[in-house]
């Protein structure tokens, strides 16, 4: 009849210190506490204790997040404030509006350019004699004007847009309100000489009209490429699809982003040769950082 108690416990009263609004979930923990000996056999019994977990996030914190309109909230149970939802809806509307304008202008300009080239050269060969010099001049000026526009844009960007015309170009360096900005006027001003040159070259025959037609065609090609890379790829005013995956265009976009950061006093001022400008001022390391940042950002979105 000898029962030996080897260990004993002293129960402690449990005091509730949490309100009914923050009822924690009890977590059971099993621990061997009592060992009772009956004759030659030992029997182990377990005492069950309960520990209280704190709530990971208080109700007041949730209320504060909702009131402040924090955009980094990941919990789907937390409602997005109305002003944030309104801002997102406005951004989507602006991108769609600019996308429609970009697509319509691109298809319109492209179709007119193709028809103009076709009809002009068909008219040139009506007499049976092919004007090789005129055709060569047209194609040469097309390429030359497209390349020359990069250097013109670099000079105008530095000497005009960031100087006497800053009151217009400043809209491009500030958060945009609406689908368009005052800086878009420069695209229209560049379109005026292109249309004039194309019109003169289209309605007239000869070497000089052929050169003018080629120059207008080159300006048009540069303007369309500038719109897709600068407005679409760099500033994400509309989606550009596979263009974003071209390695050199990634460098172009990163270089232009450095222009907006003003880390090198505004360099680069050009677009397609922007990486070369950054290299000349010793900014290759910053350029690589920006490229990697944009890649990570595109994968995360």
mmCIF file of C-alpha atoms in Angstrom:
data_model
loop_
_atom_site.group_PDB
_atom_site.id
_atom_site.type_symbol
_atom_site.label_atom_id
_atom_site.label_comp_id
_atom_site.label_asym_id
_atom_site.label_seq_id
_atom_site.Cartn_x
_atom_site.Cartn_y
_atom_site.Cartn_z
ATOM 1 C CA UNK A 1 0.000 0.000 0.000
ATOM 2 C CA UNK A 2 2.943 2.190 -0.280
ATOM 3 C CA UNK A 3 2.307 4.759 -2.893
ATOM 4 C CA UNK A 4 5.150 7.191 -3.194
ATOM 5 C CA UNK A 5 4.501 10.666 -4.531
ATOM 6 C CA UNK A 6 7.712 11.825 -6.113
ATOM 7 C CA UNK A 7 6.570 15.252 -7.370
ATOM 8 C CA UNK A 8 3.742 17.646 -6.463
ATOM 9 C CA UNK A 9 2.255 20.721 -8.062
ATOM 10 C CA UNK A 10 0.954 23.924 -6.610
ATOM 11 C CA UNK A 11 -1.982 25.248 -8.619
ATOM 12 C CA UNK A 12 -2.069 28.982 -9.224
ATOM 13 C CA UNK A 13 -5.269 30.888 -9.820
ATOM 14 C CA UNK A 14 -5.801 32.232 -13.352
ATOM 15 C CA UNK A 15 -6.564 35.944 -13.656
ATOM 16 C CA UNK A 16 -8.131 37.259 -16.819
ATOM 17 C CA UNK A 17 -6.436 40.471 -17.850
ATOM 18 C CA UNK A 18 -7.812 40.847 -21.376
ATOM 19 C CA UNK A 19 -11.127 42.378 -22.291
ATOM 20 C CA UNK A 20 -13.838 40.478 -24.078
ATOM 21 C CA UNK A 21 -12.958 42.272 -27.324
ATOM 22 C CA UNK A 22 -9.456 40.779 -27.431
ATOM 23 C CA UNK A 23 -10.012 37.169 -26.467
ATOM 24 C CA UNK A 24 -6.783 35.302 -27.174
ATOM 25 C CA UNK A 25 -6.506 31.771 -28.426
ATOM 26 C CA UNK A 26 -5.204 29.355 -25.796
ATOM 27 C CA UNK A 27 -2.209 27.256 -26.793
ATOM 28 C CA UNK A 28 -1.909 23.957 -24.918
ATOM 29 C CA UNK A 29 1.531 22.848 -23.809
ATOM 30 C CA UNK A 30 2.107 19.341 -22.483
ATOM 31 C CA UNK A 31 4.851 18.814 -19.958
ATOM 32 C CA UNK A 32 5.624 15.698 -17.873
ATOM 33 C CA UNK A 33 5.101 16.934 -14.329
ATOM 34 C CA UNK A 34 3.915 14.102 -12.093
ATOM 35 C CA UNK A 35 5.478 10.685 -11.631
ATOM 36 C CA UNK A 36 3.543 8.243 -9.450
ATOM 37 C CA UNK A 37 5.055 4.945 -8.304
ATOM 38 C CA UNK A 38 2.792 1.937 -7.741
ATOM 39 C CA UNK A 39 4.838 -0.974 -6.580
ATOM 40 C CA UNK A 40 7.479 -1.671 -9.155
ATOM 41 C CA UNK A 41 5.788 0.246 -12.010
ATOM 42 C CA UNK A 42 6.106 3.891 -12.750
ATOM 43 C CA UNK A 43 3.339 5.809 -14.400
ATOM 44 C CA UNK A 44 3.930 9.220 -15.919
ATOM 45 C CA UNK A 45 1.059 11.685 -15.950
ATOM 46 C CA UNK A 46 0.936 15.002 -17.813
ATOM 47 C CA UNK A 47 -0.198 18.400 -16.670
ATOM 48 C CA UNK A 48 -1.797 20.640 -19.238
ATOM 49 C CA UNK A 49 -0.939 24.343 -19.150
ATOM 50 C CA UNK A 50 -2.420 27.081 -21.281
ATOM 51 C CA UNK A 51 -0.442 30.084 -22.576
ATOM 52 C CA UNK A 52 -2.126 33.110 -24.042
ATOM 53 C CA UNK A 53 -1.046 34.500 -27.443
ATOM 54 C CA UNK A 54 -1.271 38.192 -28.130
ATOM 55 C CA UNK A 55 -3.117 39.269 -31.200
ATOM 56 C CA UNK A 56 -0.713 40.111 -33.964
ATOM 57 C CA UNK A 57 -2.512 43.241 -34.863
ATOM 58 C CA UNK A 58 -4.762 45.328 -32.718
ATOM 59 C CA UNK A 59 -8.042 46.757 -33.848
ATOM 60 C CA UNK A 60 -6.753 50.281 -33.347
ATOM 61 C CA UNK A 61 -3.894 49.588 -35.766
ATOM 62 C CA UNK A 62 -6.334 48.441 -38.432
ATOM 63 C CA UNK A 63 -8.438 51.538 -37.947
ATOM 64 C CA UNK A 64 -5.379 53.748 -38.267
ATOM 65 C CA UNK A 65 -4.330 52.033 -41.498
ATOM 66 C CA UNK A 66 -7.732 52.558 -43.016
ATOM 67 C CA UNK A 67 -7.940 56.175 -41.901
ATOM 68 C CA UNK A 68 -4.452 56.994 -43.187
ATOM 69 C CA UNK A 69 -5.040 55.323 -46.543
ATOM 70 C CA UNK A 70 -1.821 53.323 -46.470
ATOM 71 C CA UNK A 71 -1.197 51.821 -49.908
ATOM 72 C CA UNK A 72 1.114 49.072 -48.583
ATOM 73 C CA UNK A 73 -1.651 47.190 -46.807
ATOM 74 C CA UNK A 74 -1.703 43.578 -48.000
ATOM 75 C CA UNK A 75 -4.536 42.250 -45.825
ATOM 76 C CA UNK A 76 -7.606 41.805 -48.078
ATOM 77 C CA UNK A 77 -9.854 42.345 -45.065
ATOM 78 C CA UNK A 78 -8.656 45.939 -44.773
ATOM 79 C CA UNK A 79 -10.672 48.169 -47.066
ATOM 80 C CA UNK A 80 -8.826 50.539 -49.378
ATOM 81 C CA UNK A 81 -9.816 54.134 -48.678
ATOM 82 C CA UNK A 82 -12.087 55.777 -51.184
ATOM 83 C CA UNK A 83 -9.522 58.388 -52.164
ATOM 84 C CA UNK A 84 -6.910 55.728 -52.977
ATOM 85 C CA UNK A 85 -9.405 53.772 -55.067
ATOM 86 C CA UNK A 86 -10.376 56.966 -56.845
ATOM 87 C CA UNK A 87 -6.733 57.744 -57.590
ATOM 88 C CA UNK A 88 -6.130 54.275 -59.026
ATOM 89 C CA UNK A 89 -9.241 54.531 -61.183
ATOM 90 C CA UNK A 90 -8.130 57.929 -62.460
ATOM 91 C CA UNK A 91 -4.679 56.587 -63.357
ATOM 92 C CA UNK A 92 -6.209 53.695 -65.282
ATOM 93 C CA UNK A 93 -8.470 56.097 -67.153
ATOM 94 C CA UNK A 94 -5.533 58.369 -68.013
ATOM 95 C CA UNK A 95 -3.460 55.463 -69.335
ATOM 96 C CA UNK A 96 -6.363 54.228 -71.436
ATOM 97 C CA UNK A 97 -6.975 57.697 -72.884
ATOM 98 C CA UNK A 98 -3.336 58.141 -73.851
ATOM 99 C CA UNK A 99 -3.211 54.578 -75.212
ATOM 100 C CA UNK A 100 -6.139 55.296 -77.529
ATOM 101 C CA UNK A 101 -4.473 58.501 -78.716
ATOM 102 C CA UNK A 102 -1.139 56.730 -79.250
ATOM 103 C CA UNK A 103 -2.676 53.829 -81.174
ATOM 104 C CA UNK A 104 -4.801 56.064 -83.385
ATOM 105 C CA UNK A 105 -1.922 58.396 -84.179
ATOM 106 C CA UNK A 106 0.453 55.486 -84.811
ATOM 107 C CA UNK A 107 -1.892 53.681 -87.186
ATOM 108 C CA UNK A 108 -2.859 56.910 -88.882
ATOM 109 C CA UNK A 109 0.683 58.160 -89.398
ATOM 110 C CA UNK A 110 1.974 54.729 -90.398
ATOM 111 C CA UNK A 111 -0.761 54.129 -92.964
ATOM 112 C CA UNK A 112 -0.349 57.600 -94.476
ATOM 113 C CA UNK A 113 3.434 57.215 -94.634
ATOM 114 C CA UNK A 114 3.206 53.810 -96.315
ATOM 115 C CA UNK A 115 0.669 55.036 -98.884
ATOM 116 C CA UNK A 116 2.677 58.180 -99.545
ATOM 117 C CA UNK A 117 5.858 56.177 -100.174
ATOM 118 C CA UNK A 118 4.039 53.712 -102.418
ATOM 119 C CA UNK A 119 2.272 56.295 -104.547
ATOM 120 C CA UNK A 120 5.265 58.570 -104.831
ATOM 121 C CA UNK A 121 7.588 55.895 -106.155
ATOM 122 C CA UNK A 122 4.863 54.473 -108.413
ATOM 123 C CA UNK A 123 4.436 57.908 -109.960
ATOM 124 C CA UNK A 124 8.196 58.232 -110.382
ATOM 125 C CA UNK A 125 8.329 55.019 -112.419
ATOM 126 C CA UNK A 126 5.333 55.765 -114.655
ATOM 127 C CA UNK A 127 7.502 56.894 -117.544
ATOM 128 C CA UNK A 128 9.435 53.614 -117.550
ATOM 129 C CA UNK A 129 12.644 55.222 -116.301
ATOM 130 C CA UNK A 130 13.613 54.575 -112.670
ATOM 131 C CA UNK A 131 15.012 57.734 -110.968
ATOM 132 C CA UNK A 132 17.700 55.964 -108.961
ATOM 133 C CA UNK A 133 19.318 59.148 -107.652
ATOM 134 C CA UNK A 134 16.013 60.470 -106.389
ATOM 135 C CA UNK A 135 15.096 57.171 -104.720
ATOM 136 C CA UNK A 136 18.533 56.856 -103.138
ATOM 137 C CA UNK A 137 18.304 60.427 -101.866
ATOM 138 C CA UNK A 138 14.908 59.738 -100.321
ATOM 139 C CA UNK A 139 16.105 56.678 -98.403
ATOM 140 C CA UNK A 140 19.368 58.360 -97.391
ATOM 141 C CA UNK A 141 17.580 61.393 -96.005
ATOM 142 C CA UNK A 142 15.114 59.135 -94.191
ATOM 143 C CA UNK A 143 17.910 57.488 -92.239
ATOM 144 C CA UNK A 144 19.865 60.722 -91.855
ATOM 145 C CA UNK A 145 16.882 62.670 -90.549
ATOM 146 C CA UNK A 146 15.991 59.940 -88.040
ATOM 147 C CA UNK A 147 19.559 59.910 -86.659
ATOM 148 C CA UNK A 148 19.859 63.680 -86.812
ATOM 149 C CA UNK A 149 16.688 64.104 -84.772
ATOM 150 C CA UNK A 150 18.408 62.396 -81.824
ATOM 151 C CA UNK A 151 21.132 65.056 -81.809
ATOM 152 C CA UNK A 152 18.601 67.839 -82.370
ATOM 153 C CA UNK A 153 16.486 66.563 -79.484
ATOM 154 C CA UNK A 154 19.576 66.397 -77.232
ATOM 155 C CA UNK A 155 20.550 69.961 -78.022
ATOM 156 C CA UNK A 156 17.000 71.330 -77.751
ATOM 157 C CA UNK A 157 16.456 69.451 -74.486
ATOM 158 C CA UNK A 158 19.492 71.042 -72.867
ATOM 159 C CA UNK A 159 19.583 74.475 -74.481
ATOM 160 C CA UNK A 160 15.862 75.194 -74.813
ATOM 161 C CA UNK A 161 13.602 72.932 -72.757
ATOM 162 C CA UNK A 162 15.717 73.232 -69.609
ATOM 163 C CA UNK A 163 16.336 76.936 -70.245
ATOM 164 C CA UNK A 164 13.952 79.409 -71.881
ATOM 165 C CA UNK A 165 11.178 76.822 -72.380
ATOM 166 C CA UNK A 166 11.353 75.374 -68.871
ATOM 167 C CA UNK A 167 7.900 76.767 -68.027
ATOM 168 C CA UNK A 168 6.509 74.242 -70.527
ATOM 169 C CA UNK A 169 8.922 71.369 -70.009
ATOM 170 C CA UNK A 170 8.543 71.573 -66.226
ATOM 171 C CA UNK A 171 5.223 69.755 -66.520
ATOM 172 C CA UNK A 172 7.178 66.667 -67.587
ATOM 173 C CA UNK A 173 9.263 66.706 -64.395
ATOM 174 C CA UNK A 174 6.265 66.945 -62.072
ATOM 175 C CA UNK A 175 3.515 64.430 -61.246
ATOM 176 C CA UNK A 176 1.114 64.439 -64.171
ATOM 177 C CA UNK A 177 -2.501 65.441 -63.594
ATOM 178 C CA UNK A 178 -4.566 64.026 -66.427
ATOM 179 C CA UNK A 179 -3.659 61.995 -69.510
ATOM 180 C CA UNK A 180 -1.691 64.814 -71.146
ATOM 181 C CA UNK A 181 0.823 67.440 -70.088
ATOM 182 C CA UNK A 182 1.984 70.777 -71.446
ATOM 183 C CA UNK A 183 5.269 69.183 -72.534
ATOM 184 C CA UNK A 184 3.330 67.234 -75.212
ATOM 185 C CA UNK A 185 3.200 70.445 -77.248
ATOM 186 C CA UNK A 186 6.809 69.807 -78.315
ATOM 187 C CA UNK A 187 5.706 66.659 -80.151
ATOM 188 C CA UNK A 188 3.237 68.748 -82.147
ATOM 189 C CA UNK A 189 5.865 71.368 -82.994
ATOM 190 C CA UNK A 190 8.163 68.639 -84.347
ATOM 191 C CA UNK A 191 5.294 67.227 -86.409
ATOM 192 C CA UNK A 192 4.745 70.523 -88.245
ATOM 193 C CA UNK A 193 8.009 70.495 -90.278
ATOM 194 C CA UNK A 194 7.617 66.751 -90.902
ATOM 195 C CA UNK A 195 4.159 67.248 -92.422
ATOM 196 C CA UNK A 196 5.376 70.206 -94.493
ATOM 197 C CA UNK A 197 8.343 68.275 -95.911
ATOM 198 C CA UNK A 198 6.239 65.201 -96.658
ATOM 199 C CA UNK A 199 3.589 67.281 -98.416
ATOM 200 C CA UNK A 200 6.083 69.119 -100.598
ATOM 201 C CA UNK A 201 7.887 65.924 -101.525
ATOM 202 C CA UNK A 202 4.667 64.029 -102.208
ATOM 203 C CA UNK A 203 3.119 66.535 -104.611
ATOM 204 C CA UNK A 204 6.299 67.349 -106.540
ATOM 205 C CA UNK A 205 8.790 65.356 -108.556
ATOM 206 C CA UNK A 206 12.529 65.766 -108.711
ATOM 207 C CA UNK A 207 15.612 65.299 -106.558
ATOM 208 C CA UNK A 208 14.910 68.138 -104.106
ATOM 209 C CA UNK A 209 11.306 67.070 -103.455
ATOM 210 C CA UNK A 210 12.610 63.521 -103.020
ATOM 211 C CA UNK A 211 15.106 64.701 -100.419
ATOM 212 C CA UNK A 212 12.409 66.675 -98.607
ATOM 213 C CA UNK A 213 10.122 63.657 -98.644
ATOM 214 C CA UNK A 214 12.885 61.514 -97.145
ATOM 215 C CA UNK A 215 13.613 64.089 -94.436
ATOM 216 C CA UNK A 216 9.953 64.280 -93.444
ATOM 217 C CA UNK A 217 9.756 60.491 -93.389
ATOM 218 C CA UNK A 218 12.804 60.264 -91.104
ATOM 219 C CA UNK A 219 11.381 62.799 -88.654
ATOM 220 C CA UNK A 220 8.125 60.841 -88.570
ATOM 221 C CA UNK A 221 9.895 57.545 -87.871
ATOM 222 C CA UNK A 222 11.913 59.132 -85.059
ATOM 223 C CA UNK A 223 8.787 60.665 -83.529
ATOM 224 C CA UNK A 224 6.966 57.340 -83.435
ATOM 225 C CA UNK A 225 9.976 55.543 -81.947
ATOM 226 C CA UNK A 226 10.375 58.323 -79.378
ATOM 227 C CA UNK A 227 6.730 58.032 -78.355
ATOM 228 C CA UNK A 228 6.886 54.276 -77.784
ATOM 229 C CA UNK A 229 10.221 54.282 -75.921
ATOM 230 C CA UNK A 230 9.950 57.551 -73.983
ATOM 231 C CA UNK A 231 6.234 57.778 -73.219
ATOM 232 C CA UNK A 232 5.451 54.073 -73.177
ATOM 233 C CA UNK A 233 8.537 52.283 -71.880
ATOM 234 C CA UNK A 234 10.144 54.924 -69.657
ATOM 235 C CA UNK A 235 7.132 56.753 -68.210
ATOM 236 C CA UNK A 236 4.588 53.912 -68.613
ATOM 237 C CA UNK A 237 1.881 56.094 -70.105
ATOM 238 C CA UNK A 238 0.720 53.038 -72.060
ATOM 239 C CA UNK A 239 1.835 49.379 -72.317
ATOM 240 C CA UNK A 240 4.525 48.616 -74.900
ATOM 241 C CA UNK A 241 4.585 44.807 -74.791
ATOM 242 C CA UNK A 242 7.832 43.068 -75.867
ATOM 243 C CA UNK A 243 9.673 46.365 -76.336
ATOM 244 C CA UNK A 244 10.275 46.379 -72.585
ATOM 245 C CA UNK A 245 12.310 43.158 -72.863
ATOM 246 C CA UNK A 246 14.824 44.471 -75.402
ATOM 247 C CA UNK A 247 18.146 44.823 -73.488
ATOM 248 C CA UNK A 248 19.255 48.069 -75.153
ATOM 249 C CA UNK A 249 15.866 49.691 -74.620
ATOM 250 C CA UNK A 250 16.213 48.793 -70.930
ATOM 251 C CA UNK A 251 19.469 50.752 -70.878
ATOM 252 C CA UNK A 252 17.786 53.651 -72.665
ATOM 253 C CA UNK A 253 14.950 53.694 -70.130
ATOM 254 C CA UNK A 254 17.345 53.508 -67.181
ATOM 255 C CA UNK A 255 19.496 56.310 -68.599
ATOM 256 C CA UNK A 256 16.496 58.582 -69.045
ATOM 257 C CA UNK A 257 15.412 57.818 -65.485
ATOM 258 C CA UNK A 258 18.806 59.109 -64.343
ATOM 259 C CA UNK A 259 18.028 62.328 -66.206
ATOM 260 C CA UNK A 260 14.937 62.775 -64.049
ATOM 261 C CA UNK A 261 16.916 61.996 -60.890
ATOM 262 C CA UNK A 262 19.420 64.762 -61.792
ATOM 263 C CA UNK A 263 22.321 62.734 -60.371
ATOM 264 C CA UNK A 264 24.608 63.951 -63.166
ATOM 265 C CA UNK A 265 23.309 67.513 -63.576
ATOM 266 C CA UNK A 266 20.600 66.463 -66.004
ATOM 267 C CA UNK A 267 22.717 64.143 -68.166
ATOM 268 C CA UNK A 268 21.644 62.456 -70.381
ATOM 269 C CA UNK A 269 19.631 64.924 -72.433
ATOM 270 C CA UNK A 270 19.306 62.603 -75.404
ATOM 271 C CA UNK A 271 17.174 59.464 -75.468
ATOM 272 C CA UNK A 272 18.427 56.687 -77.721
ATOM 273 C CA UNK A 273 22.075 57.631 -77.163
ATOM 274 C CA UNK A 274 21.470 58.361 -73.498
ATOM 275 C CA UNK A 275 23.549 55.399 -72.227
ATOM 276 C CA UNK A 276 26.555 56.765 -74.128
ATOM 277 C CA UNK A 277 26.142 60.147 -72.437
ATOM 278 C CA UNK A 278 25.977 58.496 -69.022
ATOM 279 C CA UNK A 279 29.144 56.554 -69.784
ATOM 280 C CA UNK A 280 30.960 59.770 -70.722
ATOM 281 C CA UNK A 281 30.251 61.287 -67.284
ATOM 282 C CA UNK A 282 31.283 58.126 -65.413
ATOM 283 C CA UNK A 283 27.821 56.949 -64.472
ATOM 284 C CA UNK A 284 27.944 53.317 -65.578
ATOM 285 C CA UNK A 285 27.617 52.031 -62.011
ATOM 286 C CA UNK A 286 24.493 54.089 -61.393
ATOM 287 C CA UNK A 287 23.166 53.016 -64.774
ATOM 288 C CA UNK A 288 23.523 49.325 -63.861
ATOM 289 C CA UNK A 289 21.797 49.928 -60.526
ATOM 290 C CA UNK A 290 18.880 51.604 -62.263
ATOM 291 C CA UNK A 291 18.619 48.780 -64.814
ATOM 292 C CA UNK A 292 18.477 46.179 -62.025
ATOM 293 C CA UNK A 293 15.927 48.253 -60.118
ATOM 294 C CA UNK A 294 13.649 48.458 -63.163
ATOM 295 C CA UNK A 295 13.978 44.704 -63.795
ATOM 296 C CA UNK A 296 13.005 43.904 -60.207
ATOM 297 C CA UNK A 297 10.143 46.375 -60.385
ATOM 298 C CA UNK A 298 8.810 44.825 -63.599
ATOM 299 C CA UNK A 299 8.977 41.315 -62.126
ATOM 300 C CA UNK A 300 7.202 42.415 -58.963
ATOM 301 C CA UNK A 301 4.355 44.142 -60.790
#
